[in-house]
Amino acid sequence: MAEHFSVACPGCGEEKKHMTDHAGQIGVHCSCGVSFSVDIEARDVNEWWER
């Protein structure tokens, strides 16, 4: 069963919830205009950029 976790957006700090640990890396797009990738293994933001 996949475990869920959350990370904070590096742009606005909004908590992004319900990420699962089934993949190596995922991309997230926040409404504040920031996109970021999450390293699932580290459960942390890998890199981020403004759209």
mmCIF file with all atom_site columns, C-alpha atoms in Angstrom:
data_model
loop_
_atom_site.group_PDB
_atom_site.id
_atom_site.type_symbol
_atom_site.label_atom_id
_atom_site.label_alt_id
_atom_site.label_comp_id
_atom_site.label_asym_id
_atom_site.label_entity_id
_atom_site.label_seq_id
_atom_site.pdbx_PDB_ins_code
_atom_site.Cartn_x
_atom_site.Cartn_y
_atom_site.Cartn_z
_atom_site.occupancy
_atom_site.B_iso_or_equiv
_atom_site.pdbx_formal_charge
_atom_site.auth_seq_id
_atom_site.auth_comp_id
_atom_site.auth_asym_id
_atom_site.auth_atom_id
_atom_site.pdbx_PDB_model_num
ATOM 1  C CA . MET A 1 1  ? 0.000  0.000  0.000   1.00 0.00 ? 1  MET A CA 1
ATOM 2  C CA . ALA A 1 2  ? 1.263  3.492  -0.877  1.00 0.00 ? 2  ALA A CA 1
ATOM 3  C CA . GLU A 1 3  ? 2.095  5.856  1.968   1.00 0.00 ? 3  GLU A CA 1
ATOM 4  C CA . HIS A 1 4  ? 0.896  9.473  1.762   1.00 0.00 ? 4  HIS A CA 1
ATOM 5  C CA . PHE A 1 5  ? 2.846  12.583 2.771   1.00 0.00 ? 5  PHE A CA 1
ATOM 6  C CA . SER A 1 6  ? 2.878  16.348 2.147   1.00 0.00 ? 6  SER A CA 1
ATOM 7  C CA . VAL A 1 7  ? 5.391  19.082 1.240   1.00 0.00 ? 7  VAL A CA 1
ATOM 8  C CA . ALA A 1 8  ? 5.254  22.879 1.425   1.00 0.00 ? 8  ALA A CA 1
ATOM 9  C CA . CYS A 1 9  ? 5.279  24.949 -1.773  1.00 0.00 ? 9  CYS A CA 1
ATOM 10 C CA . PRO A 1 10 ? 8.615  26.813 -1.961  1.00 0.00 ? 10 PRO A CA 1
ATOM 11 C CA . GLY A 1 11 ? 6.809  29.882 -3.348  1.00 0.00 ? 11 GLY A CA 1
ATOM 12 C CA . CYS A 1 12 ? 3.913  30.505 -0.965  1.00 0.00 ? 12 CYS A CA 1
ATOM 13 C CA . GLY A 1 13 ? 4.366  27.840 1.730   1.00 0.00 ? 13 GLY A CA 1
ATOM 14 C CA . GLU A 1 14 ? 0.961  26.218 1.082   1.00 0.00 ? 14 GLU A CA 1
ATOM 15 C CA . GLU A 1 15 ? 1.006  22.584 2.133   1.00 0.00 ? 15 GLU A CA 1
ATOM 16 C CA . LYS A 1 16 ? 0.482  20.179 -0.769  1.00 0.00 ? 16 LYS A CA 1
ATOM 17 C CA . LYS A 1 17 ? -1.016 16.993 0.625   1.00 0.00 ? 17 LYS A CA 1
ATOM 18 C CA . HIS A 1 18 ? -1.720 13.422 -0.382  1.00 0.00 ? 18 HIS A CA 1
ATOM 19 C CA . MET A 1 19 ? 1.435  12.690 -2.321  1.00 0.00 ? 19 MET A CA 1
ATOM 20 C CA . THR A 1 20 ? 2.170  9.024  -2.653  1.00 0.00 ? 20 THR A CA 1
ATOM 21 C CA . ASP A 1 21 ? 5.442  7.140  -2.576  1.00 0.00 ? 21 ASP A CA 1
ATOM 22 C CA . HIS A 1 22 ? 4.820  4.967  -5.640  1.00 0.00 ? 22 HIS A CA 1
ATOM 23 C CA . ALA A 1 23 ? 7.100  6.889  -8.068  1.00 0.00 ? 23 ALA A CA 1
ATOM 24 C CA . GLY A 1 24 ? 10.651 8.262  -8.006  1.00 0.00 ? 24 GLY A CA 1
ATOM 25 C CA . GLN A 1 25 ? 9.776  11.906 -8.662  1.00 0.00 ? 25 GLN A CA 1
ATOM 26 C CA . ILE A 1 26 ? 6.612  13.922 -9.340  1.00 0.00 ? 26 ILE A CA 1
ATOM 27 C CA . GLY A 1 27 ? 5.860  17.448 -10.544 1.00 0.00 ? 27 GLY A CA 1
ATOM 28 C CA . VAL A 1 28 ? 3.561  19.875 -8.728  1.00 0.00 ? 28 VAL A CA 1
ATOM 29 C CA . HIS A 1 29 ? 2.003  23.114 -10.015 1.00 0.00 ? 29 HIS A CA 1
ATOM 30 C CA . CYS A 1 30 ? 0.819  25.564 -7.335  1.00 0.00 ? 30 CYS A CA 1
ATOM 31 C CA . SER A 1 31 ? -1.754 28.320 -7.851  1.00 0.00 ? 31 SER A CA 1
ATOM 32 C CA . CYS A 1 32 ? 0.868  30.908 -6.740  1.00 0.00 ? 32 CYS A CA 1
ATOM 33 C CA . GLY A 1 33 ? 2.724  30.376 -10.042 1.00 0.00 ? 33 GLY A CA 1
ATOM 34 C CA . VAL A 1 34 ? 5.476  28.063 -8.816  1.00 0.00 ? 34 VAL A CA 1
ATOM 35 C CA . SER A 1 35 ? 6.148  24.617 -10.250 1.00 0.00 ? 35 SER A CA 1
ATOM 36 C CA . PHE A 1 36 ? 8.359  22.176 -8.405  1.00 0.00 ? 36 PHE A CA 1
ATOM 37 C CA . SER A 1 37 ? 9.494  18.593 -8.451  1.00 0.00 ? 37 SER A CA 1
ATOM 38 C CA . VAL A 1 38 ? 9.334  16.387 -5.389  1.00 0.00 ? 38 VAL A CA 1
ATOM 39 C CA . ASP A 1 39 ? 11.880 13.667 -4.707  1.00 0.00 ? 39 ASP A CA 1
ATOM 40 C CA . ILE A 1 40 ? 9.683  10.870 -3.359  1.00 0.00 ? 40 ILE A CA 1
ATOM 41 C CA . GLU A 1 41 ? 12.520 9.039  -1.634  1.00 0.00 ? 41 GLU A CA 1
ATOM 42 C CA . ALA A 1 42 ? 13.665 12.165 0.245   1.00 0.00 ? 42 ALA A CA 1
ATOM 43 C CA . ARG A 1 43 ? 10.059 13.464 0.606   1.00 0.00 ? 43 ARG A CA 1
ATOM 44 C CA . ASP A 1 44 ? 11.264 16.968 -0.131  1.00 0.00 ? 44 ASP A CA 1
ATOM 45 C CA . VAL A 1 45 ? 11.266 19.562 -2.913  1.00 0.00 ? 45 VAL A CA 1
ATOM 46 C CA . ASN A 1 46 ? 13.984 18.708 -5.413  1.00 0.00 ? 46 ASN A CA 1
ATOM 47 C CA . GLU A 1 47 ? 14.003 21.879 -7.543  1.00 0.00 ? 47 GLU A CA 1
ATOM 48 C CA . TRP A 1 48 ? 11.523 24.660 -8.271  1.00 0.00 ? 48 TRP A CA 1
ATOM 49 C CA . TRP A 1 49 ? 10.860 27.501 -10.724 1.00 0.00 ? 49 TRP A CA 1
ATOM 50 C CA . GLU A 1 50 ? 8.289  30.237 -11.338 1.00 0.00 ? 50 GLU A CA 1
ATOM 51 C CA . ARG A 1 51 ? 5.963  29.806 -14.307 1.00 0.00 ? 51 ARG A CA 1
#
